[in-house]
Short mmCIF file of C-alpha atoms in Angstrom, two decimals:
data_model
loop_
_atom_site.label_atom_id
_atom_site.label_comp_id
_atom_site.label_asym_id
_atom_site.label_seq_id
_atom_site.Cartn_x
_atom_site.Cartn_y
_atom_site.Cartn_z
CA MET Z 6 205.32 -97.34 -50.94
CA LYS Z 7 202.38 -95.22 -51.83
CA ILE Z 8 201.03 -94.41 -55.28
CA ARG Z 9 199.67 -91.09 -55.82
CA VAL Z 10 196.77 -91.82 -58.18
CA PHE Z 11 195.49 -88.27 -58.07
CA SER Z 12 199.03 -86.96 -59.23
CA ILE Z 13 198.93 -89.44 -62.33
CA LEU Z 14 195.32 -88.04 -63.08
CA VAL Z 15 196.43 -84.53 -62.81
CA VAL Z 16 199.52 -84.90 -64.92
CA LEU Z 17 197.23 -86.42 -67.50
CA LEU Z 18 194.90 -83.42 -67.35
CA LEU Z 19 197.59 -81.08 -67.34
CA SER Z 20 199.37 -82.69 -70.23
CA THR Z 21 196.46 -82.46 -72.52
CA GLN Z 22 195.27 -78.92 -71.68
CA THR Z 23 197.58 -77.18 -69.16
CA SER Z 24 196.53 -73.70 -69.14
CA ALA Z 25 192.89 -74.46 -69.94
CA PHE Z 26 192.84 -77.06 -67.09
CA ALA Z 27 194.47 -74.82 -64.50
CA GLU Z 28 191.98 -72.06 -65.25
CA GLU Z 29 188.94 -74.35 -65.17
CA GLU Z 30 190.21 -76.10 -61.94
CA GLN Z 31 190.75 -72.96 -60.33
CA SER Z 32 187.45 -71.57 -60.99
CA LYS Z 33 185.75 -75.11 -59.91
CA HIS Z 34 187.95 -75.96 -57.09
CA ASN Z 35 189.57 -72.63 -56.22
CA TYR Z 36 193.23 -73.99 -56.66
CA THR Z 37 195.56 -71.25 -56.76
CA TRP Z 38 198.03 -72.15 -59.65
CA VAL Z 39 201.43 -70.44 -59.73
CA THR Z 40 203.13 -70.10 -63.09
CA GLY Z 41 206.90 -70.36 -63.66
CA GLY Z 42 209.30 -67.48 -63.27
CA LYS Z 43 208.46 -67.01 -59.56
CA ASN Z 44 209.91 -68.06 -56.19
CA VAL Z 45 207.51 -70.11 -54.28
CA GLU Z 46 207.44 -71.34 -50.70
CA LEU Z 47 207.79 -75.01 -49.83
CA GLY Z 48 206.08 -74.72 -46.63
CA LYS Z 49 208.04 -72.78 -43.93
CA ILE Z 50 211.07 -75.00 -44.69
CA ALA Z 51 212.33 -74.03 -48.17
CA ASN Z 52 211.96 -72.01 -51.07
CA LEU Z 53 211.96 -73.14 -54.88
CA ASP Z 54 212.91 -70.87 -57.86
CA LEU Z 55 210.19 -72.20 -60.22
CA GLY Z 56 211.39 -72.28 -63.67
CA GLN Z 57 209.35 -71.07 -66.58
CA ASP Z 58 208.30 -74.46 -67.83
CA PHE Z 59 206.49 -75.31 -64.73
CA VAL Z 60 203.38 -74.55 -62.62
CA PHE Z 61 203.00 -75.10 -58.91
CA LEU Z 62 200.40 -75.54 -56.09
CA ASN Z 63 201.17 -74.74 -52.51
CA GLY Z 64 200.68 -77.18 -49.77
CA GLU Z 65 197.17 -76.60 -48.92
CA ASP Z 66 196.02 -76.59 -52.56
CA THR Z 67 197.85 -79.91 -53.20
CA LYS Z 68 196.08 -81.73 -50.21
CA LYS Z 69 192.75 -80.16 -51.69
CA MET Z 70 193.37 -81.55 -55.08
CA MET Z 71 194.37 -84.92 -53.71
CA THR Z 72 191.14 -85.05 -51.69
CA ASP Z 73 189.14 -83.83 -54.81
CA TYR Z 74 190.40 -86.43 -56.67
CA LYS Z 75 189.82 -89.34 -54.01
CA ASP Z 76 193.34 -89.81 -52.90
CA ILE Z 77 194.27 -89.45 -49.10
CA PRO Z 78 196.80 -86.62 -48.34
CA SER Z 79 199.52 -87.60 -45.62
CA GLY Z 80 199.05 -84.11 -44.05
CA ARG Z 81 202.78 -83.51 -44.77
CA GLU Z 82 202.44 -82.07 -48.35
CA ILE Z 83 204.16 -78.78 -48.77
CA GLY Z 84 203.73 -78.27 -52.48
CA SER Z 85 203.52 -80.03 -56.16
CA VAL Z 86 205.19 -79.07 -59.41
CA PHE Z 87 203.63 -80.01 -62.89
CA PRO Z 88 205.11 -79.47 -66.49
CA ASN Z 89 203.63 -76.86 -68.73
CA ASP Z 90 204.58 -78.89 -71.74
CA PRO Z 91 201.58 -80.71 -72.87
CA LYS Z 92 203.64 -83.54 -74.39
CA GLU Z 93 205.08 -84.35 -70.78
CA GLN Z 94 203.32 -86.23 -68.21
CA TRP Z 95 204.77 -86.14 -64.67
CA SER Z 96 204.54 -84.36 -61.31
CA VAL Z 97 206.61 -83.95 -58.18
CA ILE Z 98 205.03 -83.97 -54.87
CA PHE Z 99 206.98 -82.54 -51.99
CA GLU Z 100 206.36 -83.39 -48.33
CA TYR Z 101 208.01 -82.53 -45.10
CA ASP Z 102 208.68 -84.60 -42.16
CA GLU Z 103 209.95 -82.95 -38.87
CA SER Z 104 211.69 -86.25 -37.85
CA GLY Z 105 214.46 -84.57 -36.09
CA HIS Z 106 218.11 -84.00 -37.39
CA ILE Z 107 219.08 -87.17 -39.48
CA ASN Z 108 222.78 -88.28 -38.62
CA ASP Z 109 224.44 -89.08 -41.94
CA ASP Z 110 227.14 -91.30 -40.44
CA GLU Z 111 226.05 -94.19 -42.81
CA LYS Z 112 226.71 -92.00 -45.85
CA LYS Z 113 229.51 -94.40 -46.91
CA SER Z 114 228.10 -97.61 -45.70
CA ILE Z 115 224.52 -97.89 -46.69
CA ASP Z 116 223.71 -101.54 -46.74
CA ASP Z 117 221.95 -101.49 -49.95
CA ALA Z 118 221.89 -105.43 -50.14
CA GLY Z 119 220.35 -105.69 -46.74
CA ILE Z 120 217.71 -103.00 -47.53
CA LEU Z 121 216.93 -104.64 -50.75
CA LYS Z 122 216.34 -107.99 -48.98
CA SER Z 123 214.26 -106.52 -46.29
CA TYR Z 124 211.86 -105.10 -49.05
CA SER Z 125 211.90 -108.33 -50.91
CA ASP Z 126 211.18 -110.46 -47.70
CA SER Z 127 208.44 -108.21 -46.45
CA THR Z 128 206.75 -108.07 -49.98
CA GLU Z 129 206.83 -111.91 -50.26
CA LYS Z 130 205.41 -112.25 -46.93
CA ALA Z 131 202.56 -109.91 -47.96
CA ASN Z 132 202.10 -111.99 -51.18
CA GLU Z 133 201.25 -114.95 -48.96
CA LYS Z 134 197.76 -113.20 -48.41
CA LEU Z 135 197.22 -112.62 -51.94
CA PRO Z 136 196.27 -114.60 -54.91
CA LEU Z 137 198.82 -115.25 -57.60
CA ASP Z 138 197.59 -112.73 -60.06
CA ARG Z 139 197.67 -109.94 -57.54
CA GLN Z 140 201.15 -110.48 -56.15
CA LEU Z 141 204.14 -108.06 -56.61
CA HIS Z 142 207.88 -108.97 -56.48
CA VAL Z 143 210.96 -106.85 -55.86
CA THR Z 144 213.34 -107.23 -58.63
CA GLY Z 145 216.25 -105.27 -57.54
CA TRP Z 146 217.68 -101.59 -57.53
CA ASP Z 147 217.04 -99.33 -60.50
CA VAL Z 148 219.41 -97.02 -58.82
CA LYS Z 149 221.00 -98.17 -55.72
CA PRO Z 150 220.97 -95.64 -52.73
CA PHE Z 151 223.50 -92.79 -52.93
CA TYR Z 152 224.09 -89.86 -50.69
CA ASP Z 153 225.46 -86.60 -51.97
CA GLU Z 154 227.41 -85.12 -49.05
CA LYS Z 155 227.56 -81.65 -50.67
CA THR Z 156 223.80 -81.38 -50.95
CA HIS Z 157 222.72 -83.64 -48.22
CA ASP Z 158 220.31 -85.63 -50.72
CA LEU Z 159 219.46 -89.29 -50.55
CA THR Z 160 218.52 -90.87 -53.71
CA TRP Z 161 217.18 -94.37 -54.62
CA SER Z 162 215.01 -96.01 -57.25
CA MET Z 163 213.69 -99.70 -56.69
CA GLY Z 164 212.15 -102.07 -59.36
CA ALA Z 165 209.50 -104.45 -58.96
CA GLU Z 166 207.15 -106.50 -61.35
CA ASP Z 167 203.56 -107.94 -61.11
CA ALA Z 168 202.60 -111.55 -61.79
CA LYS Z 169 202.76 -110.96 -65.43
CA LYS Z 170 206.35 -109.55 -65.38
CA LEU Z 171 205.31 -106.20 -66.08
CA PRO Z 172 207.60 -103.81 -64.37
CA LEU Z 173 207.18 -101.08 -61.52
CA ILE Z 174 209.71 -98.61 -60.72
CA ASN Z 175 209.91 -96.05 -57.96
CA TYR Z 176 212.10 -93.04 -57.62
CA ASP Z 177 212.60 -91.16 -54.47
CA VAL Z 178 214.70 -88.14 -53.14
CA ARG Z 179 215.07 -86.99 -49.50
CA LEU Z 180 216.54 -83.59 -48.78
CA LEU Z 181 217.93 -83.50 -45.34
CA THR Z 182 217.44 -80.32 -43.22
CA ARG Z 183 218.30 -79.13 -39.97
CA THR Z 184 215.12 -80.59 -38.38
CA GLY Z 185 214.02 -83.36 -40.61
CA TYR Z 186 213.79 -84.08 -44.31
CA ILE Z 187 211.96 -83.05 -47.54
CA SER Z 188 210.53 -85.72 -49.77
CA ALA Z 189 210.63 -85.28 -53.48
CA ILE Z 190 208.29 -87.84 -55.01
CA LEU Z 191 208.32 -88.25 -58.74
CA ILE Z 192 205.26 -89.40 -60.39
CA SER Z 193 206.20 -90.17 -64.16
CA ASP Z 194 204.76 -91.86 -67.30
CA PRO Z 195 206.85 -94.95 -67.47
CA VAL Z 196 207.96 -94.25 -71.21
CA SER Z 197 209.42 -91.05 -70.29
CA ARG Z 198 210.69 -91.85 -66.82
CA GLU Z 199 214.48 -91.44 -67.43
CA HIS Z 200 213.84 -87.81 -69.03
CA ASP Z 201 211.55 -86.77 -66.26
CA LYS Z 202 214.21 -87.95 -63.74
CA GLN Z 203 216.63 -85.78 -65.43
CA VAL Z 204 214.25 -82.91 -65.30
CA LEU Z 205 213.71 -83.38 -61.64
CA ALA Z 206 217.49 -83.60 -61.04
CA SER Z 207 218.58 -80.76 -63.12
CA GLN Z 208 215.94 -78.24 -63.23
CA ILE Z 209 213.92 -78.65 -59.87
CA LEU Z 210 215.99 -80.15 -57.06
CA PRO Z 211 219.01 -77.69 -57.62
CA LYS Z 212 216.51 -74.66 -57.35
CA ILE Z 213 215.50 -75.56 -53.76
CA SER Z 214 217.02 -73.60 -50.92
CA MET Z 215 216.47 -74.01 -47.45
CA VAL Z 216 215.25 -71.10 -45.35
CA ASN Z 217 217.76 -69.45 -43.12
CA GLY Z 218 218.34 -71.39 -39.96
CA GLN Z 219 217.00 -74.65 -41.63
CA LYS Z 220 220.04 -75.82 -43.75
CA TYR Z 221 221.41 -79.20 -42.53
CA GLU Z 222 224.77 -77.36 -41.50
CA ASP Z 223 222.52 -75.23 -39.02
CA PHE Z 224 222.00 -78.22 -36.70
CA ASN Z 225 222.70 -77.36 -33.05
CA SER Z 226 223.65 -80.36 -30.97
CA SER Z 227 222.83 -78.69 -27.74
CA THR Z 228 219.08 -77.61 -28.64
CA ASP Z 229 218.03 -79.50 -31.58
CA LYS Z 230 216.20 -82.83 -31.54
CA VAL Z 231 218.08 -85.83 -33.08
CA SER Z 232 216.26 -88.42 -35.07
CA LYS Z 233 216.31 -91.91 -33.75
CA PHE Z 234 216.99 -93.30 -37.32
CA GLY Z 235 219.65 -92.78 -40.11
CA LEU Z 236 219.95 -93.08 -43.85
CA SER Z 237 219.13 -96.77 -44.03
CA ALA Z 238 216.03 -96.53 -41.86
CA LEU Z 239 215.00 -93.56 -43.98
CA ILE Z 240 214.87 -95.69 -47.12
CA LEU Z 241 213.27 -98.59 -45.48
CA GLY Z 242 210.48 -96.23 -44.16
CA GLY Z 243 210.45 -97.97 -40.78
CA ALA Z 244 207.24 -100.10 -41.37
CA GLY Z 245 206.30 -103.64 -42.30
CA LEU Z 246 203.75 -104.97 -44.65
CA ALA Z 247 200.25 -106.07 -44.00
CA VAL Z 248 197.39 -106.35 -46.42
CA ALA Z 249 194.24 -107.78 -45.11
CA LYS Z 250 191.92 -107.47 -47.89
CA LYS Z 251 191.62 -109.22 -51.29
CA VAL Z 252 191.77 -106.26 -53.67
CA GLY Z 253 192.50 -105.46 -57.33
CA LEU Z 254 195.79 -104.90 -58.61
CA LEU Z 255 195.94 -100.96 -58.47
CA ALA Z 256 194.25 -100.87 -55.01
CA GLY Z 257 196.57 -103.78 -53.88
CA VAL Z 258 199.67 -101.72 -54.89
CA LEU Z 259 198.18 -98.84 -53.10
CA LEU Z 260 197.42 -100.62 -49.64
CA LEU Z 261 200.32 -102.80 -49.96
CA LEU Z 262 203.28 -100.59 -50.76
CA LYS Z 263 202.20 -97.42 -49.00
CA LYS Z 264 203.28 -99.18 -45.77
CA PHE Z 265 206.82 -98.57 -46.71
CA GLY Z 266 206.62 -94.74 -46.82
CA VAL Z 267 208.01 -95.03 -50.37
CA VAL Z 268 206.48 -93.98 -53.43
CA ILE Z 269 206.06 -96.18 -56.50
CA ALA Z 270 205.20 -94.61 -59.93
CA ILE Z 271 203.15 -97.20 -61.99
CA ALA Z 272 205.11 -98.46 -64.93
CA LEU Z 273 202.40 -100.95 -65.76
CA ALA Z 274 201.21 -100.51 -69.27
CA GLY Z 275 197.77 -101.97 -68.48
CA SER Z 276 197.43 -99.88 -65.52
CA TRP Z 277 198.54 -96.79 -67.32
CA LYS Z 278 195.78 -97.26 -69.93
CA TRP Z 279 193.30 -97.81 -67.07
CA ILE Z 280 194.32 -94.58 -65.54
CA LYS Z 281 193.68 -92.79 -69.04
CA ASN Z 282 190.39 -94.44 -69.14
CA LEU Z 283 189.72 -93.22 -65.51
CA PHE Z 284 190.84 -89.71 -66.65
CA ALA Z 285 188.43 -89.92 -69.43
CA ALA Z 286 185.56 -90.73 -67.12
CA ARG Z 287 186.39 -88.01 -64.74
CA LYS Z 288 186.62 -85.54 -67.55
CA ARG Z 289 182.92 -86.26 -68.27
CA ASN Z 290 182.07 -85.93 -64.57
CA PRO Z 291 184.26 -83.50 -62.62
CA ASN Z 292 182.88 -84.82 -59.43
CA PRO Z 293 183.36 -88.51 -59.68
CA SER Z 294 182.04 -91.13 -57.40
CA SER Z 295 182.68 -94.89 -57.15
CA SER Z 296 179.57 -95.66 -58.63
CA GLU Z 297 181.06 -94.76 -62.12
CA PHE Z 298 183.31 -97.79 -61.89
CA SER Z 299 182.99 -101.64 -61.30
CA GLU Z 300 184.26 -103.13 -58.15
CA GLU Z 301 187.10 -104.70 -60.09
CA GLN Z 302 188.14 -101.34 -61.66
CA LEU Z 303 188.19 -99.70 -58.22
#
């Protein structure tokens, strides 16, 4: 699971001064913001009919912004969407993985109990290397994995908590294509997470269309590569957990959970306050360095 710290920062920036921030950032970092009401490309694999209420960055600018805000891009980013409404604090990051065509034979038999146990066992194993106050615990499904046969979308949401019983929630959607899958990763303020999920589900995902020849149904068994994993493995992320360093809570979540290949949106009240403080510091200094913050904060 991977936390997009930069995304939360950008959401906060956009939520306080959307148009002004976009103009300032474009002149400072040369990002090309696309306002709503246009059709935009998600890499070379899909198109998004961008609603009037949103702004968009293409894949290269998304990677650049992540780097500028001290996050590490995966290299698979194909775009990102942010709200225009200053009252909303969320973003959606899109990535594409050319894994090969994923067979959906498991669509009616996803072992959600087994997947949950695997996450829980791996997390508890990783906890053995962490002090008690830095451990995380899987609490169960927020939304059990489900697959939409019409749209070929796989969705799930997993819950966890820290040592103080404060909640963490993830929300992930995978859109299967002819040659792989698009990840739609929601970064949301925990207070408005349910609303933001509805925005994603009703106003963004239905507006995505695969380019000709890249629809799931376009798969050609005689010529196309087939993925070695199915739906359950796609949820699991195919990786174990290993944390070798004693780190703070936020960094610990980042290092620990990114191994899953699943994104967690921070729902910790304390962490959200910390991120807002970090945003304030970065607002004072547009080119922040680690020297601004204590080792504990970092």
